Coordinates of C-alpha atoms in Angstrom, one line a residue:
M864 CA -0.9 6.5 -10.2
R865 CA 1.9 6.4 -7.6
T866 CA 3.2 3.1 -6.5
Y867 CA 5.4 2.4 -3.6
E868 CA 7.7 -0.3 -2.3
D869 CA 7.6 -0.6 1.4
F870 CA 10.9 -0.3 3.3
E871 CA 10.1 -1.3 6.9
V872 CA 12.3 -0.3 9.8
W873 CA 11.9 -1.6 13.4
V874 CA 13.5 0.4 16.2
S875 CA 13.3 -0.5 19.9
A876 CA 15.1 0.1 23.2
E877 CA 17.1 -2.7 24.7
G878 CA 18.8 -2.2 28.1
T879 CA 20.7 1.0 27.9
G880 CA 20.9 1.0 24.1
F881 CA 18.8 0.7 21.0
R882 CA 18.3 -1.9 18.3
V883 CA 17.2 -1.6 14.7
R884 CA 16.4 -4.0 11.8
A885 CA 15.1 -3.3 8.3
T886 CA 13.7 -4.9 5.2
G887 CA 16.3 -7.0 3.5
A888 CA 19.1 -6.0 5.9
G889 CA 19.6 -9.2 7.8
E890 CA 20.0 -9.4 11.5
T891 CA 19.2 -6.7 14.1
Q892 CA 22.0 -4.3 14.9
G893 CA 22.6 -1.9 17.7
F894 CA 22.9 1.9 17.5
D895 CA 23.6 4.8 19.9
L896 CA 21.3 7.8 20.3
D897 CA 20.8 10.4 23.0
A898 CA 17.0 10.2 22.7
A899 CA 16.3 12.5 25.7
S900 CA 18.5 15.3 24.2
L901 CA 16.9 15.0 20.7
S902 CA 13.4 15.1 22.2
E903 CA 14.2 18.3 24.2
R904 CA 15.7 19.9 21.0
W905 CA 12.5 19.0 19.1
Q906 CA 10.3 20.5 21.8
R907 CA 12.3 23.8 21.7
L908 CA 12.2 23.9 17.9
A909 CA 8.5 23.1 17.7
T910 CA 7.6 25.6 20.4
A911 CA 9.7 28.4 18.9
F912 CA 8.3 28.1 15.4
A913 CA 4.8 26.8 15.9
G914 CA 2.4 28.7 13.6
G915 CA 5.3 31.0 12.5
S916 CA 4.8 33.3 9.6
R917 CA 7.8 32.1 7.6
V918 CA 10.3 29.3 7.4
H919 CA 13.6 30.8 8.5
P920 CA 17.0 29.5 7.3
A921 CA 18.1 28.8 10.9
E922 CA 15.0 26.8 11.4
I923 CA 15.6 24.6 8.4
Q924 CA 19.2 24.1 9.5
D925 CA 18.2 23.1 13.0
A926 CA 15.5 20.7 11.6
E927 CA 18.0 19.1 9.1
A928 CA 20.6 18.8 11.9
L929 CA 18.2 17.0 14.2
G930 CA 16.8 14.8 11.4
G931 CA 20.3 14.1 10.1
E932 CA 21.3 12.7 13.6
L933 CA 18.3 10.5 13.6
F934 CA 19.0 9.2 10.1
R935 CA 22.7 8.5 10.7
A936 CA 22.0 6.7 13.9
V937 CA 19.5 4.3 12.4
F938 CA 20.5 4.0 8.7
T939 CA 24.0 2.4 9.1
D940 CA 25.9 -0.3 7.2
R941 CA 23.5 -3.0 5.8
I942 CA 20.4 -0.9 6.5
L943 CA 21.8 2.1 4.6
R944 CA 22.7 -0.2 1.7
S945 CA 19.3 -1.8 1.6
W946 CA 17.7 1.7 1.7
S947 CA 19.9 2.9 -1.2
A948 CA 19.0 -0.2 -3.2
A949 CA 15.3 0.3 -2.7
L950 CA 15.6 3.9 -3.9
A951 CA 17.5 2.7 -7.0
R952 CA 14.8 0.2 -7.7
A953 CA 12.2 2.9 -7.5
Q954 CA 14.2 5.1 -9.9
E955 CA 14.3 2.3 -12.4
R956 CA 10.5 1.9 -12.3
G957 CA 9.9 5.5 -13.3
P958 CA 8.9 8.9 -11.9
E959 CA 5.6 7.6 -10.3
A960 CA 7.4 5.0 -8.3
G961 CA 8.8 5.5 -4.8
V962 CA 9.7 3.9 -1.5
R963 CA 7.3 4.1 1.5
L964 CA 9.2 4.3 4.7
V965 CA 7.3 2.3 7.3
L966 CA 8.5 2.9 10.9
H967 CA 7.8 0.4 13.6
V968 CA 8.7 2.5 16.7
Q969 CA 8.5 0.9 20.2
E970 CA 5.9 3.0 21.8
A971 CA 6.7 2.2 25.5
G972 CA 10.0 4.0 25.5
P973 CA 11.9 7.2 24.6
L974 CA 12.0 6.6 20.9
A975 CA 8.3 7.2 20.2
S976 CA 8.4 10.8 21.3
L977 CA 11.2 11.6 18.7
P978 CA 10.3 13.6 15.6
W979 CA 10.8 10.8 13.0
E980 CA 9.1 13.1 10.4
L981 CA 12.4 15.1 10.4
L982 CA 14.5 12.2 9.1
F983 CA 17.1 13.8 6.8
D984 CA 19.0 11.8 4.2
R985 CA 21.6 14.2 2.9
D986 CA 22.8 12.0 0.1
H987 CA 19.5 11.0 -1.5
Q988 CA 16.1 12.5 -0.7
G989 CA 16.7 15.3 1.9
L990 CA 13.8 15.6 4.3
L991 CA 12.1 12.3 3.7
A992 CA 8.6 13.3 4.9
L993 CA 8.4 16.2 2.5
S994 CA 9.1 14.0 -0.6
L995 CA 6.4 12.2 -2.6
S996 CA 9.1 9.7 -3.5
T997 CA 9.6 8.7 0.2
P998 CA 6.4 9.1 2.2
L999 CA 6.8 8.3 5.8
I1000 CA 4.3 6.5 8.0
R1001 CA 4.3 5.0 11.5
Y1002 CA 3.0 1.5 11.9
P1003 CA 1.5 0.9 15.4
D1004 CA 2.6 -2.6 16.5
V1005 CA -0.5 -3.4 18.7
Q1006 CA -2.2 -6.6 19.6
E1007 CA -5.5 -5.8 17.9
R1008 CA -6.3 -7.6 14.6
E1009 CA -5.5 -5.4 11.6
R1010 CA -8.7 -4.0 10.1
P1011 CA -8.9 -3.2 6.4
L1012 CA -8.8 0.5 5.6
A1013 CA -10.7 0.6 2.4
V1014 CA -14.5 0.8 2.5
R1015 CA -17.1 0.4 -0.2
A1016 CA -18.5 3.8 -1.2
P1017 CA -20.2 5.9 0.0
L1018 CA -17.7 6.7 2.7
R1019 CA -19.4 8.5 5.5
L1020 CA -17.4 11.3 7.3
L1021 CA -18.6 12.7 10.6
G1022 CA -17.2 16.1 11.7
V1023 CA -16.9 16.9 15.4
L1024 CA -15.8 20.5 15.7
A1025 CA -15.8 21.9 19.2
E1026 CA -15.3 25.5 20.2
P1027 CA -16.5 25.9 23.8
L1028 CA -16.9 29.2 25.5
G1029 CA -13.9 30.7 27.3
Q1030 CA -11.4 29.1 24.8
P1031 CA -9.4 31.1 22.2
L1032 CA -11.4 31.5 19.0
L1033 CA -10.8 29.2 16.1
D1034 CA -12.0 29.4 12.6
L1035 CA -13.8 26.1 12.7
E1036 CA -16.5 27.3 10.2
G1037 CA -13.7 28.0 7.7
E1038 CA -12.2 24.6 8.3
W1039 CA -15.6 22.8 7.8
Q1040 CA -16.2 24.8 4.6
A1041 CA -12.8 23.8 3.3
I1042 CA -13.6 20.1 3.9
E1043 CA -17.0 20.4 2.2
K1044 CA -15.4 22.1 -0.8
A1045 CA -12.7 19.5 -1.1
L1046 CA -15.1 16.6 -1.0
A1047 CA -17.9 18.2 -3.0
P1048 CA -16.9 16.3 -6.3
L1049 CA -17.2 13.0 -4.5
C1050 CA -20.4 13.9 -2.7
D1051 CA -21.9 14.9 -6.1
R1052 CA -21.0 11.4 -7.4
G1053 CA -22.4 9.6 -4.4
L1054 CA -19.0 8.4 -3.2
V1055 CA -18.9 10.4 0.0
E1056 CA -21.5 11.6 2.5
I1057 CA -20.5 14.2 5.1
E1058 CA -22.3 15.1 8.3
R1059 CA -21.5 17.5 11.2
L1060 CA -22.4 16.6 14.7
A1061 CA -24.7 19.4 15.9
S1062 CA -23.6 19.1 19.5
P1063 CA -19.9 18.2 19.9
T1064 CA -20.1 16.4 23.2
L1065 CA -19.1 12.8 24.1
P1066 CA -22.6 11.6 24.8
K1067 CA -23.9 12.9 21.4
L1068 CA -20.9 11.3 19.7
R1069 CA -21.7 8.0 21.4
E1070 CA -25.3 8.2 20.3
R1071 CA -24.3 8.9 16.7
L1072 CA -21.9 6.1 16.5
K1073 CA -24.6 3.7 17.6
R1074 CA -27.0 4.7 14.8
E1075 CA -27.1 3.7 11.2
P1076 CA -25.6 4.4 8.7
A1077 CA -22.2 3.6 10.1
V1078 CA -19.5 6.2 10.3
H1079 CA -16.3 5.4 8.4
A1080 CA -14.2 8.5 9.0
L1081 CA -14.2 10.9 11.9
H1082 CA -12.8 14.5 11.8
L1083 CA -12.1 16.0 15.3
A1084 CA -11.2 19.6 15.4
G1085 CA -10.7 22.0 18.3
H1086 CA -8.3 22.8 21.1
G1087 CA -6.0 20.0 22.1
V1088 CA -3.5 19.6 24.9
A1089 CA -1.3 16.6 25.7
G1090 CA -3.5 13.5 25.9
E1091 CA -6.9 15.1 25.4
I1092 CA -9.1 17.2 23.2
V1093 CA -11.5 19.9 24.5
L1094 CA -15.1 19.2 23.5
E1095 CA -18.2 20.8 25.0
A1096 CA -20.1 19.7 28.2
N1097 CA -23.5 20.2 26.6
Q1098 CA -25.1 22.1 23.7
R1099 CA -26.9 24.7 26.0
M1100 CA -24.0 25.7 28.2
R1101 CA -21.1 25.1 25.8
K1102 CA -18.7 24.8 28.7
P1103 CA -15.3 23.1 28.0
E1104 CA -15.2 19.4 28.7
P1105 CA -11.8 17.7 28.1
A1106 CA -12.1 14.3 26.5
L1107 CA -9.2 12.0 27.5
G1108 CA -7.6 9.6 25.1
Q1109 CA -8.9 6.6 27.0
Q1110 CA -12.4 7.9 26.8
L1111 CA -12.3 8.5 23.1
A1112 CA -10.6 5.1 22.5
S1113 CA -13.3 3.3 24.4
L1114 CA -16.0 4.9 22.2
L1115 CA -14.2 4.7 18.9
G1116 CA -12.6 1.3 19.3
D1117 CA -16.0 -0.3 19.4
A1118 CA -17.2 1.3 16.2
P1119 CA -16.4 -1.6 13.8
E1120 CA -16.8 0.3 10.6
L1121 CA -14.6 3.3 11.6
R1122 CA -11.5 3.4 9.5
L1123 CA -9.9 6.8 9.7
V1124 CA -9.7 9.4 12.5
V1125 CA -8.3 12.8 11.8
I1126 CA -7.4 14.8 15.0
N1127 CA -6.8 18.3 13.8
A1128 CA -6.0 19.7 17.2
C1129 CA -2.7 20.6 18.8
D1130 CA -0.6 17.8 20.3
G1131 CA -2.9 15.0 19.3
A1132 CA 0.1 12.8 18.7
S1133 CA 2.0 13.9 21.8
G1134 CA 1.2 13.0 25.4
I1135 CA 1.9 14.2 28.9
D1136 CA 5.6 15.2 29.4
G1137 CA 6.2 14.2 25.7
K1138 CA 5.3 10.5 26.3
S1139 CA 3.4 9.3 23.2
T1140 CA 1.8 6.4 25.2
T1141 CA -0.5 9.1 26.8
S1142 CA -1.4 10.7 23.5
L1143 CA -4.8 10.6 21.8
A1144 CA -3.4 9.0 18.8
F1145 CA -1.7 6.2 20.7
H1146 CA -4.9 5.3 22.6
L1147 CA -6.8 5.1 19.3
A1148 CA -4.1 3.1 17.6
R1149 CA -4.0 0.6 20.5
R1150 CA -7.7 -0.2 19.7
G1151 CA -6.7 -1.2 16.2
L1152 CA -8.0 1.7 14.1
P1153 CA -6.4 1.3 10.7
A1154 CA -5.5 5.0 10.1
I1155 CA -5.0 8.0 12.3
V1156 CA -3.8 11.5 11.3
A1157 CA -2.7 13.7 14.3
L1158 CA -0.4 16.6 15.1
Q1159 CA 2.7 16.1 17.2
S1160 CA 3.0 19.8 18.1
A1161 CA 1.0 23.0 18.4
I1162 CA 0.2 24.7 15.1
G1163 CA -1.7 27.9 14.2
D1164 CA -5.3 28.1 13.2
T1165 CA -4.4 29.0 9.6
A1166 CA -2.1 26.0 9.4
A1167 CA -4.7 23.7 10.8
R1168 CA -7.2 24.7 8.1
L1169 CA -4.5 24.2 5.4
V1170 CA -4.0 20.6 6.7
S1171 CA -7.7 19.8 6.4
R1172 CA -8.0 21.3 2.9
E1173 CA -5.0 19.5 1.5
L1174 CA -5.7 16.2 3.2
Y1175 CA -9.3 15.9 1.9
Q1176 CA -8.4 17.3 -1.6
E1177 CA -6.0 14.5 -2.0
I1178 CA -8.5 11.9 -0.7
A1179 CA -11.0 13.3 -3.2
K1180 CA -8.4 12.6 -6.0
G1181 CA -8.1 9.0 -4.9
S1182 CA -4.6 9.4 -3.4
P1183 CA -3.6 7.0 -0.7
L1184 CA -3.3 8.5 2.8
E1185 CA 0.5 8.6 2.8
V1186 CA 0.4 10.8 -0.3
A1187 CA -2.4 13.0 1.2
V1188 CA -0.5 13.6 4.4
T1189 CA 2.7 14.3 2.5
E1190 CA 0.9 16.9 0.4
A1191 CA -0.4 18.5 3.5
R1192 CA 3.2 18.8 4.9
R1193 CA 4.4 20.2 1.5
A1194 CA 1.6 22.8 1.5
L1195 CA 2.5 23.9 5.0
Y1196 CA 6.2 24.1 4.0
A1197 CA 5.4 26.0 0.8
E1198 CA 3.2 28.6 2.5
H1199 CA 5.9 29.3 5.2
K1200 CA 4.0 28.1 8.2
G1201 CA 7.1 27.7 10.4
M1202 CA 7.8 24.2 11.7
A1203 CA 4.1 23.3 11.3
W1204 CA 5.0 21.1 8.3
A1205 CA 6.6 18.5 10.6
A1206 CA 3.5 18.3 12.9
P1207 CA 1.2 15.9 10.9
V1208 CA 1.8 12.3 11.8
L1209 CA 0.2 9.4 10.0
Y1210 CA -0.3 6.1 11.9
L1211 CA -1.3 3.5 9.2
R1212 CA -1.6 -0.3 9.2
G1213 CA -1.5 -1.6 5.6
P1214 CA -2.3 0.0 2.3
G1215 CA -3.4 3.6 2.3
R1216 CA -6.3 3.7 -0.2
L1217 CA -9.5 4.6 1.6
I1218 CA -12.5 4.4 -0.9
L1219 CA -13.3 1.4 -3.1
P1220 CA -15.8 1.9 -6.1
K1221 CA -19.4 2.3 -5.2
F1222 CA -20.6 -0.5 -7.5
P1223 CA -18.8 -3.8 -8.0
W1224 CA -18.2 -3.1 -11.7
L1225 CA -15.4 -5.6 -11.9
R1226 CA -17.5 -8.4 -10.7
I1227 CA -20.2 -7.5 -13.1
L1228 CA -17.7 -7.4 -15.9
L1229 CA -16.3 -10.8 -14.9
V1230 CA -19.8 -12.3 -14.9
C1231 CA -20.5 -10.8 -18.3
S1232 CA -17.2 -12.2 -19.6
A1233 CA -18.0 -15.6 -18.2
L1234 CA -21.5 -15.5 -19.8
I1235 CA -20.1 -14.4 -23.1
V1236 CA -17.5 -17.2 -23.1
A1237 CA -20.2 -19.8 -22.2
I1238 CA -22.8 -18.8 -24.7
G1239 CA -20.9 -16.8 -27.3
V1240 CA -17.8 -18.7 -28.3
P1241 CA -19.5 -20.6 -31.1
L1242 CA -20.5 -17.3 -32.6
A1243 CA -17.4 -15.3 -31.8
A1244 CA -15.5 -16.5 -34.9
R1245 CA -18.2 -14.9 -37.1
H1246 CA -19.3 -11.9 -35.0
G1247 CA -16.3 -11.1 -32.7
K1248 CA -16.3 -7.6 -31.3
K1249 CA -19.9 -6.9 -32.4
L1250 CA -21.2 -9.8 -30.3
Y1251 CA -19.5 -8.6 -27.1
E1252 CA -20.7 -5.0 -27.7
N1253 CA -24.3 -6.3 -28.0
L1254 CA -24.2 -8.5 -25.0
I1255 CA -22.4 -6.2 -22.5
P1256 CA -24.4 -3.2 -21.3
Q1257 CA -23.1 -0.1 -23.0
A1258 CA -22.7 1.7 -19.6
L1259 CA -19.9 -0.8 -18.9
V1260 CA -18.1 -0.6 -22.3
P1261 CA -16.0 2.4 -21.2
S1262 CA -14.7 0.4 -18.3
L1263 CA -13.7 -2.4 -20.7
R1264 CA -12.1 0.0 -23.1
A1265 CA -10.3 2.0 -20.4
P1266 CA -6.5 2.0 -21.1
I1267 CA -4.2 0.1 -18.9
P1268 CA -0.4 0.9 -18.7
R1269 CA 1.5 -1.0 -21.4
T1270 CA 4.8 0.8 -21.1
S1271 CA 8.0 -1.1 -20.6
S1272 CA 11.1 0.0 -18.7
P1273 CA 13.6 1.5 -21.2
E1274 CA 16.1 -1.4 -20.7
C1275 CA 13.3 -3.9 -21.3
P1276 CA 11.6 -3.2 -24.6
S1277 CA 8.7 -5.2 -26.0
P1278 CA 9.5 -7.5 -28.9
P1279 CA 9.1 -5.9 -32.3
G1280 CA 5.4 -5.7 -33.3
L1281 CA 4.1 -7.0 -29.9
D1282 CA 2.8 -5.2 -26.9
L1283 CA 4.5 -7.3 -24.3
A1284 CA 5.2 -4.9 -21.5
F1285 CA 8.2 -5.6 -19.2
V1286 CA 9.3 -4.2 -15.8
K1287 CA 13.0 -4.1 -14.9
I1288 CA 13.7 -5.7 -11.5
T1289 CA 16.9 -4.7 -9.8
A1290 CA 19.0 -7.4 -8.1
G1291 CA 18.6 -7.8 -4.3
A1292 CA 18.0 -10.1 -1.4
F1293 CA 14.8 -11.4 0.2
T1294 CA 13.3 -14.1 2.4
M1295 CA 11.7 -16.8 0.2
G1296 CA 9.0 -19.1 1.5
A1297 CA 6.6 -19.1 4.4
P1298 CA 7.6 -18.5 8.0
E1299 CA 7.2 -21.3 10.5
G1300 CA 3.6 -21.9 11.3
R1301 CA 2.3 -20.3 8.1
G1302 CA 1.8 -21.4 4.5
D1303 CA -0.7 -23.8 3.1
R1304 CA 1.7 -26.6 2.4
K1305 CA 4.9 -28.0 4.0
E1306 CA 6.7 -27.5 0.7
E1307 CA 6.4 -23.7 1.2
R1308 CA 8.7 -23.9 4.2
P1309 CA 11.2 -23.3 5.6
A1310 CA 11.7 -19.6 4.9
H1311 CA 15.3 -19.0 3.7
E1312 CA 17.4 -16.1 2.4
V1313 CA 17.8 -15.8 -1.4
R1314 CA 20.1 -13.4 -3.3
I1315 CA 19.2 -12.4 -6.9
T1316 CA 22.5 -11.1 -8.2
R1317 CA 21.5 -10.0 -11.7
D1318 CA 18.9 -7.5 -12.9
F1319 CA 16.1 -9.1 -15.0
C1320 CA 13.0 -8.0 -16.9
I1321 CA 9.6 -9.6 -16.1
G1322 CA 6.3 -9.3 -17.8
R1323 CA 4.1 -6.6 -16.3
F1324 CA 1.1 -8.8 -17.1
E1325 CA 0.5 -12.5 -17.7
V1326 CA 0.8 -13.4 -21.4
T1327 CA -2.6 -12.9 -23.0
E1328 CA -4.4 -15.1 -25.6
K1329 CA -4.0 -12.3 -28.2
Q1330 CA -0.3 -12.1 -27.6
S1331 CA 0.1 -15.8 -27.7
N1332 CA -1.8 -16.1 -31.0
A1333 CA 0.3 -13.3 -32.5
V1334 CA 3.5 -15.2 -31.7
L1335 CA 2.2 -18.6 -32.8
A1336 CA 0.6 -17.1 -35.9
G1337 CA -2.7 -19.0 -36.1
G1338 CA -2.9 -20.7 -32.8
G1339 CA -6.7 -20.4 -32.8
A1340 CA -8.5 -17.9 -30.5
T1341 CA -10.8 -19.3 -27.8
T1342 CA -11.9 -15.9 -26.4
L1343 CA -13.3 -12.8 -27.9
Q1344 CA -11.2 -10.2 -29.6
G1345 CA -10.8 -7.0 -27.6
I1346 CA -10.8 -8.6 -24.1
D1347 CA -7.3 -9.2 -22.8
L1348 CA -7.7 -12.4 -20.9
P1349 CA -4.6 -14.4 -19.9
K1350 CA -3.6 -17.3 -22.1
T1351 CA -4.6 -20.4 -20.2
G1352 CA -5.0 -24.1 -20.9
V1353 CA -1.4 -24.2 -21.9
S1354 CA 1.1 -26.8 -20.8
W1355 CA 4.7 -26.1 -19.7
D1356 CA 5.9 -27.8 -22.9
E1357 CA 3.8 -25.5 -25.0
T1358 CA 5.2 -22.4 -23.4
Q1359 CA 8.6 -23.6 -24.7
I1360 CA 7.3 -23.7 -28.2
L1361 CA 6.1 -20.1 -27.9
L1362 CA 9.4 -19.0 -26.4
K1363 CA 11.4 -20.6 -29.2
K1364 CA 9.4 -18.7 -31.8
L1365 CA 9.7 -15.5 -29.8
N1366 CA 13.5 -15.8 -29.6
H1367 CA 13.7 -16.6 -33.3
R1368 CA 11.7 -13.4 -33.9
D1369 CA 13.9 -11.3 -31.5
P1370 CA 17.1 -13.1 -30.6
S1371 CA 18.4 -10.1 -28.5
G1372 CA 15.7 -10.6 -25.9
A1373 CA 16.7 -14.0 -24.6
Y1374 CA 13.1 -14.7 -23.6
R1375 CA 12.4 -17.4 -21.1
L1376 CA 10.1 -18.4 -18.3
V1377 CA 10.8 -16.6 -15.0
T1378 CA 12.4 -18.7 -12.3
E1379 CA 10.5 -19.5 -9.1
A1380 CA 12.8 -17.3 -7.0
E1381 CA 12.6 -14.4 -9.4
L1382 CA 8.8 -14.5 -9.5
E1383 CA 8.5 -14.6 -5.7
Y1384 CA 11.0 -11.8 -5.4
A1385 CA 9.1 -9.6 -7.9
A1386 CA 5.7 -10.6 -6.5
R1387 CA 6.7 -9.6 -3.0
A1388 CA 8.0 -6.2 -4.2
G1389 CA 9.9 -5.7 -0.9
S1390 CA 7.1 -7.0 1.3
E1391 CA 7.8 -9.7 4.0
A1392 CA 4.1 -10.4 4.5
A1393 CA 1.9 -13.0 2.8
F1394 CA 0.9 -10.6 0.1
S1395 CA 2.6 -7.7 -1.6
F1396 CA 0.2 -5.3 0.2
G1397 CA 0.4 -6.9 3.7
D1398 CA -1.2 -9.8 5.6
N1399 CA -4.8 -8.7 5.6
E1400 CA -6.8 -11.0 3.3
A1401 CA -9.7 -8.5 3.4
E1402 CA -7.6 -6.2 1.0
L1403 CA -7.0 -9.0 -1.5
P1404 CA -10.1 -8.2 -3.8
A1405 CA -8.5 -4.9 -4.7
F1406 CA -5.2 -6.5 -5.8
G1407 CA -6.0 -10.0 -7.1
N1408 CA -8.6 -12.3 -8.5
C1409 CA -8.9 -15.2 -6.0
A1410 CA -11.9 -17.2 -4.9
G1411 CA -13.6 -15.8 -1.9
R1412 CA -17.0 -15.2 -0.5
N1413 CA -18.0 -12.8 -3.3
A1414 CA -15.7 -14.1 -6.0
S1415 CA -16.9 -14.5 -9.6
R1416 CA -14.6 -17.6 -10.3
A1417 CA -13.8 -16.4 -13.7
L1418 CA -10.7 -15.0 -15.5
A1419 CA -10.4 -11.2 -15.4
P1420 CA -8.9 -9.1 -18.2
I1421 CA -5.3 -8.2 -17.4
G1422 CA -4.9 -4.9 -15.5
S1423 CA -8.3 -5.2 -13.7
F1424 CA -6.7 -5.0 -10.2
F1425 CA -4.2 -2.7 -8.5
P1426 CA -0.5 -3.6 -9.3
N1427 CA 2.0 -4.4 -6.6
N1428 CA 4.6 -1.8 -5.5
W1429 CA 6.9 -2.7 -8.4
G1430 CA 4.2 -2.3 -11.1
L1431 CA 3.3 -6.0 -11.7
Y1432 CA -0.3 -7.0 -12.1
D1433 CA -2.0 -10.3 -11.1
V1434 CA 0.8 -11.6 -9.0
H1435 CA -2.0 -12.8 -6.6
G1436 CA -4.5 -14.9 -8.5
N1437 CA -6.3 -14.6 -11.9
A1438 CA -4.2 -17.3 -13.6
Q1439 CA -1.6 -19.6 -12.0
E1440 CA 1.8 -19.2 -13.7
W1441 CA 4.2 -21.8 -15.0
V1442 CA 7.8 -21.0 -14.0
A1443 CA 11.1 -22.5 -15.3
D1444 CA 12.0 -24.7 -12.3
W1445 CA 11.5 -28.4 -11.7
F1446 CA 9.7 -28.9 -8.4
A1447 CA 11.5 -30.0 -5.3
P1448 CA 11.0 -29.4 -1.5
Y1449 CA 13.1 -26.6 0.0
S1450 CA 16.2 -27.6 1.9
S1451 CA 15.4 -28.4 5.5
K1452 CA 18.5 -26.5 6.5
G1453 CA 17.0 -23.2 5.3
E1454 CA 20.3 -22.1 4.0
A1455 CA 20.8 -19.0 1.9
E1456 CA 20.8 -19.5 -1.8
I1457 CA 22.2 -17.4 -4.7
D1458 CA 20.2 -17.2 -7.9
P1459 CA 18.4 -20.6 -7.4
K1460 CA 17.0 -22.4 -10.5
G1461 CA 15.7 -25.6 -8.9
P1462 CA 17.0 -29.1 -9.6
T1463 CA 18.4 -30.1 -12.9
T1464 CA 15.8 -32.9 -13.4
G1465 CA 12.4 -33.9 -12.1
T1466 CA 8.9 -35.1 -12.9
D1467 CA 6.8 -31.9 -12.1
R1468 CA 7.3 -28.3 -13.0
V1469 CA 6.4 -25.5 -10.5
R1470 CA 3.2 -23.4 -10.7
R1471 CA 3.0 -20.1 -8.8
G1472 CA 0.7 -17.3 -7.9
G1473 CA -2.7 -18.9 -7.3
S1474 CA -5.8 -18.4 -9.5
F1475 CA -9.4 -17.4 -9.6
N1476 CA -10.2 -21.0 -8.4
N1477 CA -8.0 -20.7 -5.4
V1478 CA -8.8 -19.5 -1.9
P1479 CA -6.8 -16.5 -0.7
K1480 CA -4.2 -18.5 1.2
K1481 CA -3.2 -20.2 -2.1
C1482 CA -2.7 -16.7 -3.6
A1483 CA 0.1 -15.7 -1.2
S1484 CA 3.5 -14.7 -2.5
W1485 CA 5.0 -17.9 -1.1
S1486 CA 2.3 -20.3 -2.4
R1487 CA 3.7 -23.0 -4.7
S1488 CA 2.3 -26.2 -6.3
S1489 CA 3.4 -28.4 -9.2
S1490 CA 2.2 -30.5 -12.2
E1491 CA 3.6 -32.6 -15.0
P1492 CA 5.0 -30.5 -17.9
G1493 CA 2.1 -31.7 -20.1
H1494 CA -0.6 -30.7 -17.7
R1495 CA -3.2 -28.1 -18.9
S1496 CA -5.9 -26.2 -16.9
D1497 CA -8.3 -23.4 -17.6
D1498 CA -6.7 -21.4 -14.7
L1499 CA -3.1 -22.0 -15.6
G1500 CA -1.0 -19.5 -17.7
F1501 CA 2.4 -18.0 -17.7
R1502 CA 4.5 -14.9 -17.5
I1503 CA 7.8 -14.4 -19.3
A1504 CA 11.1 -12.8 -18.6
R1505 CA 13.8 -11.3 -20.8
S1506 CA 17.4 -10.0 -20.4
P1507 CA 17.8 -6.2 -20.0
K1508 CA 19.4 -4.4 -22.9

């Protein structure tokens, strides 16, 4: 499964110039750009090659030249260094890791009409939007509250395909058949339901959106012109009836369950006179829709069908939307469809995974685990694995036995004879702590800059009971064999006993508790938000085990939730984690720190990460609390670090 670190870039107009800032790159800086000239060049390029039969060398050169100018204007000095460091971190994490470029482009200005999908990094990734290592998305900065993208299966897709009389013929039947074929495996499993609107008119669309069951995804296909899509006036006459962006936005913006809109029509992401603020996509994004796929230029009918096929095939595989759109671009590029590959634009707010499992298996597993611990511990010493197999329904056993990644980075091997998996974290800078007005405790503020100057290795998972017992050689199990629950009920002092034994076993590892700064840096994984995946608490159940409305309030086996973008599991919840530092408030000056390790003495040690007993705000990346070193709790464990080889 591909994982991505977000690299966020904000570009805006200021007076007669432009400003840019980026993740980890410090203060905003200015840049020069002839936006009007680049926009005109893009329009000529897109018009000349729209729906072309082949990609010509001259076309590629023109695209790279235009994209190269955009890249060099924005990625300068500190921003370029931060970008290069993010790419290096991804390379360290392995072939499935990458950097997701998140563009915050000021919509009310000349920058939004530029073809950012052409960004060309000559020294690293080439055309960024064509690489699965550097998917590119646009993040609409609008006032509407961010909605979660993911929905509980079955996801319901409504197709609105319009071909009114008097318009050039389109192969919409072929496009719908491609969608049905791509999603058939999910339909067969009850994960997706698809429906086609019999009469593609605005009144009929409104009626369907009012009915149950709710629509989660909408596929619009037909003829498009700047700022509108051509539907039909009524089913009997089939006269063309343009639907303006404002009209669609007023309908779709009030559909609370709608998550994704795909506008497979020409110029859905471009507006009148090239102004994106009049485009269909912009009007929808302004109403807070989580995800919109649209085309920023005209493309041919064959290319449009290819976009639909590739997009929904990837969704059917479980790929996030940024991967699905990238694969659609790559397919257009590979099949020589002219500049059509640059047409798809993805507007996305937050993580790109669309479908959550149909049944809450994880919660069922957690309840089963809790019941087993409650009623089976006295018998476990005698019956062990046999007991858990008898008590847990056999339909769920494959889920319990499903493998989770236990690989370590090459420079961070597991200790001999143990399966302690480590991830190498590359040195870098980040903002530690909560911004003003946020955070659960005053001790989490102020936010301040921190530099980690040395690479380090951190446990991919929290240390499990099984691993702890293996090191301590006879520490006495309190959970069943075969279920990898975190080791909890351990004091800070007891972690030092384990680390001493581990270092005696493997002196080259220099094993230790991770520092507070290292853990927040690794947990954030490049994110400046409250959580590694963003600020939306509604997404938290997919990434962490924290108490909420539907929480089980029990430990979960390691690897039960999605990892963060750097491949770490359970950085939000499950078990709180001891770290090395003595506790102290942050400096009120908010000054930058280099490799902080906390005070040299104190009375309490720091706990991090939140647990299954904590509400979501206590599971934020900046959340911190403290206890005396001898304190034990059933929701308190630890994660260890080691030195790279």
